[in-house]
CSV table of C-alpha atoms in Angstrom, one decimal:
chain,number,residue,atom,x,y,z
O,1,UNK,CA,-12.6,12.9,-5.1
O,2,UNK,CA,-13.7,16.4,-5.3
O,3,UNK,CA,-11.1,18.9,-5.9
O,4,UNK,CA,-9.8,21.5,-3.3
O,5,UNK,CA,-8.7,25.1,-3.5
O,6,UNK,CA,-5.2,25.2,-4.0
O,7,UNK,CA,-3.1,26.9,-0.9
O,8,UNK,CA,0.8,27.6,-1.5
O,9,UNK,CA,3.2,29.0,1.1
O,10,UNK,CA,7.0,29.0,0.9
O,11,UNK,CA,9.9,31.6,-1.4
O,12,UNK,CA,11.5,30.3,-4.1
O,13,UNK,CA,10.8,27.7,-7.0
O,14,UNK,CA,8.9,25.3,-4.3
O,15,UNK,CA,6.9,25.7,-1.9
O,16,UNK,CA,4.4,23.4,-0.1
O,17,UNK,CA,1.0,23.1,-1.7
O,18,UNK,CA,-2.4,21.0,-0.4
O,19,UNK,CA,-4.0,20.1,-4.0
O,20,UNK,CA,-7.1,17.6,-4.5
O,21,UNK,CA,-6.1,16.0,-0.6
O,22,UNK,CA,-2.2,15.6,-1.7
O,23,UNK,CA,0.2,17.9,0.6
O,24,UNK,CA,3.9,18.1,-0.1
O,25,UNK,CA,6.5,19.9,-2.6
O,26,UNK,CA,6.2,21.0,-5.8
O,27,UNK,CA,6.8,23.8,-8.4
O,28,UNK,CA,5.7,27.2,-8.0
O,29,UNK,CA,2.3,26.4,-9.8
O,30,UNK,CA,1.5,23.4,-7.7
O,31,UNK,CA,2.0,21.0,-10.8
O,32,UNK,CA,4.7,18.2,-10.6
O,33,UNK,CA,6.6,18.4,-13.6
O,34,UNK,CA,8.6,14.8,-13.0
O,35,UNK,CA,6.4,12.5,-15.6
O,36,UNK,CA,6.7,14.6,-18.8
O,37,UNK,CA,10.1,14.8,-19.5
O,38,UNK,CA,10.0,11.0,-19.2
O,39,UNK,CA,6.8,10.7,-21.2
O,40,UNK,CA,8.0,12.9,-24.0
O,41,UNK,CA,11.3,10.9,-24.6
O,42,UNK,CA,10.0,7.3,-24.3
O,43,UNK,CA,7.7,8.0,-27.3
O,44,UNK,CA,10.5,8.8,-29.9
O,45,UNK,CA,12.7,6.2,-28.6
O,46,UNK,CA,10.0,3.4,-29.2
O,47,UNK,CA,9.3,4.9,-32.2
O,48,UNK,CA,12.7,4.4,-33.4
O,49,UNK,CA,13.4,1.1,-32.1
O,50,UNK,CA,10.6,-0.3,-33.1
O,51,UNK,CA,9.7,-0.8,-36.8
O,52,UNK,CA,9.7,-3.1,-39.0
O,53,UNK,CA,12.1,-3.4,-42.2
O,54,UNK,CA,9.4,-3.2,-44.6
O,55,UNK,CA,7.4,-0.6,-42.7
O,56,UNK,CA,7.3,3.2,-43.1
O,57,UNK,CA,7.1,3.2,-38.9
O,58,UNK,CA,4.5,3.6,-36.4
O,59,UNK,CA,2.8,6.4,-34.2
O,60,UNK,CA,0.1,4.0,-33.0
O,61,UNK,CA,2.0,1.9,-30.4
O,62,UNK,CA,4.2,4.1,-28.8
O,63,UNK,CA,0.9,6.2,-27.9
O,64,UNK,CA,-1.3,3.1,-27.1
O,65,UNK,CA,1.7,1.9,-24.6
O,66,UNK,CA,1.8,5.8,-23.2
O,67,UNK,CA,-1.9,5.7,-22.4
O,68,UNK,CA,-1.6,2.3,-21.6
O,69,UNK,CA,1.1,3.2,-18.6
O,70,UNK,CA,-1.3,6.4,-17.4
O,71,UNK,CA,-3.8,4.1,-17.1
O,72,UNK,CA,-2.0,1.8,-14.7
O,73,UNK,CA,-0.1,4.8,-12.8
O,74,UNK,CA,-3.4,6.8,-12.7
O,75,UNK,CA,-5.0,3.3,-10.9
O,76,UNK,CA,-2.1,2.9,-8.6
O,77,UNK,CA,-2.7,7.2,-7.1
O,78,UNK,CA,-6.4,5.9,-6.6
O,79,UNK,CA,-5.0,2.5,-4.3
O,80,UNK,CA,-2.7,5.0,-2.5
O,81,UNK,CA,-5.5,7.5,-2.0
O,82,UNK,CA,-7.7,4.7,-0.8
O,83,UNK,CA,-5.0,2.8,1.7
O,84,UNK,CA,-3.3,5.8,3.0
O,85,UNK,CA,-4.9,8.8,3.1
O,86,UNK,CA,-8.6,7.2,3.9
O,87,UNK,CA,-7.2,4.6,6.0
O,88,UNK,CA,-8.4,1.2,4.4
O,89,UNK,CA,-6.9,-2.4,4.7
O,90,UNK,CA,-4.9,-2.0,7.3
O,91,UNK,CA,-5.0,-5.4,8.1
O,92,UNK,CA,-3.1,-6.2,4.9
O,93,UNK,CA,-0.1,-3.8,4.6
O,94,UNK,CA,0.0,-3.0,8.3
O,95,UNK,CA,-1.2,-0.4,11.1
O,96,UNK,CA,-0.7,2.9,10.5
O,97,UNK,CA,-2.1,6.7,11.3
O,98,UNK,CA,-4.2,7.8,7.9
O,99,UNK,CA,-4.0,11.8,8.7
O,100,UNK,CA,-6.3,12.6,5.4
O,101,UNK,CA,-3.2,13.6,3.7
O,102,UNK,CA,-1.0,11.9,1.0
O,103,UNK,CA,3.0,13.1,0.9
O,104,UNK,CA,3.1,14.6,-2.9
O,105,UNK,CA,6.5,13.0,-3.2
O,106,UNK,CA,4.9,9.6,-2.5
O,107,UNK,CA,3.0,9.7,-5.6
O,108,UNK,CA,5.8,11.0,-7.6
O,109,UNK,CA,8.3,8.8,-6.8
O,110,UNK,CA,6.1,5.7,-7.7
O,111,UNK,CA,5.5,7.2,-10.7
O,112,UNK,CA,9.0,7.6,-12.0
O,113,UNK,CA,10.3,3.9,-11.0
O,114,UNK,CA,7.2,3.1,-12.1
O,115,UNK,CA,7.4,4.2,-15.5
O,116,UNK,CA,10.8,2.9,-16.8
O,117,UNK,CA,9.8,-0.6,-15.2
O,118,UNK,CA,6.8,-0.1,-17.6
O,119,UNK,CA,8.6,0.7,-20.5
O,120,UNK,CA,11.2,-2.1,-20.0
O,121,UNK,CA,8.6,-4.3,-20.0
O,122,UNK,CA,6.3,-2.7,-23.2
O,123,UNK,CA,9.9,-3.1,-25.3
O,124,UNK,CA,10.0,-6.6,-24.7
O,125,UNK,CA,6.7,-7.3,-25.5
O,126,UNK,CA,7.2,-4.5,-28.7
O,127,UNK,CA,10.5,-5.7,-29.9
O,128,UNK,CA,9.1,-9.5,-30.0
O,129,UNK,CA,6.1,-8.1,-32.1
O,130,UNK,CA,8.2,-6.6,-34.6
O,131,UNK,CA,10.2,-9.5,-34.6
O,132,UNK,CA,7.2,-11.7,-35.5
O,133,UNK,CA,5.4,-9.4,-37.9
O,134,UNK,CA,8.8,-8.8,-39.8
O,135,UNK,CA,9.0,-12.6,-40.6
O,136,UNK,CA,5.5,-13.1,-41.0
O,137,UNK,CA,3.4,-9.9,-41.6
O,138,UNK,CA,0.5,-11.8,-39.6
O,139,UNK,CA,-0.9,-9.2,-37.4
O,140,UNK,CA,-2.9,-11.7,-34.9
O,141,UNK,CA,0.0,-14.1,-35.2
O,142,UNK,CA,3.0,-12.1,-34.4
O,143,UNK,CA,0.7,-10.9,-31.4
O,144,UNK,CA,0.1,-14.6,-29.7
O,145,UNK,CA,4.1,-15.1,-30.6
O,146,UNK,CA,5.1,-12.1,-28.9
O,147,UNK,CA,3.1,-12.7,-25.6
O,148,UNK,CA,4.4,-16.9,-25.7
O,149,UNK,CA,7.9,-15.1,-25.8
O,150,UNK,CA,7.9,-12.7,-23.8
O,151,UNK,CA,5.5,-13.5,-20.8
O,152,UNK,CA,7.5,-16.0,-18.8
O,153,UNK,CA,10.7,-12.9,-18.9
O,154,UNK,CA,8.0,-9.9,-17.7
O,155,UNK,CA,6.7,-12.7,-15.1
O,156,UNK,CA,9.8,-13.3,-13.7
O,157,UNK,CA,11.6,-9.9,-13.7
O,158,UNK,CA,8.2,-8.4,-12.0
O,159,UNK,CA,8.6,-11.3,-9.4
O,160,UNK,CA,11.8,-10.3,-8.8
O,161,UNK,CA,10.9,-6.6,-8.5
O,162,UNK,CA,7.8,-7.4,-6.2
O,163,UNK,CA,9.6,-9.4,-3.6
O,164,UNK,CA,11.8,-6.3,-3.1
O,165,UNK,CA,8.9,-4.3,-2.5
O,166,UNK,CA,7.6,-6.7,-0.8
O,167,UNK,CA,10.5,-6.1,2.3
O,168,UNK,CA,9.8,-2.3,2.3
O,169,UNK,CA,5.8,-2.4,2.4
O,170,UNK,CA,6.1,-4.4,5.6
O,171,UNK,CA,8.1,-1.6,7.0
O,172,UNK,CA,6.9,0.1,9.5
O,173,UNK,CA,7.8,3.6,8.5
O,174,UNK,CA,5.0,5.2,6.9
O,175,UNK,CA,6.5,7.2,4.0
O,176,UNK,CA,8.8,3.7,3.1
O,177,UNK,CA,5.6,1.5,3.2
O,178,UNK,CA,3.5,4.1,0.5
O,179,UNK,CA,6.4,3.5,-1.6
O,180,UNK,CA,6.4,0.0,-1.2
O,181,UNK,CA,2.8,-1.0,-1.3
O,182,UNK,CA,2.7,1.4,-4.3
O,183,UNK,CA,5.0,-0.5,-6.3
O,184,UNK,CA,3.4,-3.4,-5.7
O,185,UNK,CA,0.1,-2.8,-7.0
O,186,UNK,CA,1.6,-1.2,-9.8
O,187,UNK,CA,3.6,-3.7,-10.8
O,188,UNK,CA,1.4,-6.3,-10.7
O,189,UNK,CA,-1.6,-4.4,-12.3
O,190,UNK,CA,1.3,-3.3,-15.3
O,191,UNK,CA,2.1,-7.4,-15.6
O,192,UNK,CA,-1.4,-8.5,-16.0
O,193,UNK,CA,-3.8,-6.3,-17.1
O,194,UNK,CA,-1.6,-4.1,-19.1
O,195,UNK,CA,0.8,-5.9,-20.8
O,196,UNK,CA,-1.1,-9.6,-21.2
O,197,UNK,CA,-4.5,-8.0,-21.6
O,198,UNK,CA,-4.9,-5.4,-22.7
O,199,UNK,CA,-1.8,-4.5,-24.8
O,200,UNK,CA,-2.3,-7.7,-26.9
O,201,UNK,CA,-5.7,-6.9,-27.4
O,202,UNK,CA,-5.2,-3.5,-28.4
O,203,UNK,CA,-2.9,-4.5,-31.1
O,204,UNK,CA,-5.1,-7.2,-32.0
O,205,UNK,CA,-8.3,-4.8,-32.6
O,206,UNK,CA,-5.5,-2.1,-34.1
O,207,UNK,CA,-4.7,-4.3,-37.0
O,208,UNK,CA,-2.8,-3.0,-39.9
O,209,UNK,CA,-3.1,0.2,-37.6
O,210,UNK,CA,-0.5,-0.8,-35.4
O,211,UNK,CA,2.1,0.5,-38.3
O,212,UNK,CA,0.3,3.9,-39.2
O,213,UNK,CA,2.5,7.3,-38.7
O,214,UNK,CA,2.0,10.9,-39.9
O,215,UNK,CA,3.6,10.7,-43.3
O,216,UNK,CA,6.1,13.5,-42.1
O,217,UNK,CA,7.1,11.2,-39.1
O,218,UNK,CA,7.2,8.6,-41.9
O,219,UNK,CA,10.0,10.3,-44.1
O,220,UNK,CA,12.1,10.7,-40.9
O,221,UNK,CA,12.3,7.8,-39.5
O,222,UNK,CA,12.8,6.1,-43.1
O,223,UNK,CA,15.7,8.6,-43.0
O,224,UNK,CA,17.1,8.5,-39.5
O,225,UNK,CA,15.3,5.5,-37.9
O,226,UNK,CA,17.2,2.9,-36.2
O,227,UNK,CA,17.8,-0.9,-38.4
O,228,UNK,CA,19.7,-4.0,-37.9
O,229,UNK,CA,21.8,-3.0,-41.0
């Protein structure tokens, strides 16, 4: 979608802003600023939590599950774009008034549940792998034993998660259904394409990669990093 020109108008720190078709509030620069404090502290703490004993750490897999998670999120703005701002599939989530327009806050607040639902999910699936690989140093193996673990407890939490969402996306409030239907899609894209596709498959093409770090990041973690002893 092409870009528009940015209009602000408010006093203060907020103010309301109309940016690429979203309306709603934000800071003074029109930027929501939400997503990176979260960003910037998942990526040390599975860096930390995750290593192996005989490994000097990892910088590999906390980025690959980062991008991994922008990729879902930025897939999810493009289903909210398309059902409620341009008005599409009403039949499935319900009949409602598109006005061109998507509520910024919307977006955002996806996002953040969003997210730590993600990461929950990416430290099952990453403390299973560095289970495996610490007993058997077989790349492609501790990969299939991690997804045979963990699968069936993603499945089910998400299940549990997409009911609930479930009851609000039927609501007939508009602002409570965006949410809903949101969470939905995200969820279940996160479940199946992320963390059973293409998560395994990026570790599996990673290889020996999957335990590289920055020899600084190295030494610090060897130092300060997290072990079961």
């Amino acid at each position: 979608m092409a870009a528009r020109k940015l209009s602000a108008r408010g006093t203060g720190g907020a103010c309301r802003v109309r940016w690429k078709g979203y309306v709603g509030s934000a800071s003074r620069d029109g930027r929501p600023s939400s997503c990176t404090p979260a960003q910037s502290t998942a990526a040390p703490a599975l860096y930390a939590a995750a290593r192996p004993s005989r490994s000097r750490g990892h910088s590999a897999r906390p980025l690959k599950a980062l991008l991994l998670t922008a990729l879902s999120m930025t897939a999810v703005l493009g289903a909210m774009v398309f059902i409620f701002q341009d008005g599409h599939l009403q039949g499935l989530v319900g009949a409602f008034t598109p006005v061109g327009t998507t509520d910024l806050m919307m977006p955002i607040l996806v996002i953040a549940i969003a997210f730590g639902l993600s990461m929950d999910y990416e430290v099952f699936l990453l403390s299973a792998f560095r289970e495996e690989y610490a007993a058997s140093a077989d790349n492609s193996a501790a990969i299939e034993a991690a997804v045979r673990r963990t699968a069936p407890l993603i499945t089910s939490a998400a299940a549990l998660i997409v009911v609930v969402f479930l009851g609000q996306a039927s609501s007939p409030i508009v602002p409570l259904k965006t949410v809903g239907v949101g969470m939905v899609v995200t969820i279940l894209l996160d479940v199946t394409v992320i963390r059973i596709l293409l998560a395994p498959a990026l570790m599996h093409l990673a290889g020996r990669a999957n335990w590289w770090a920055p020899a600084p990041l190295a030494r610090l973690h060897t130092r300060y990093g997290f072990t079961e002893s």
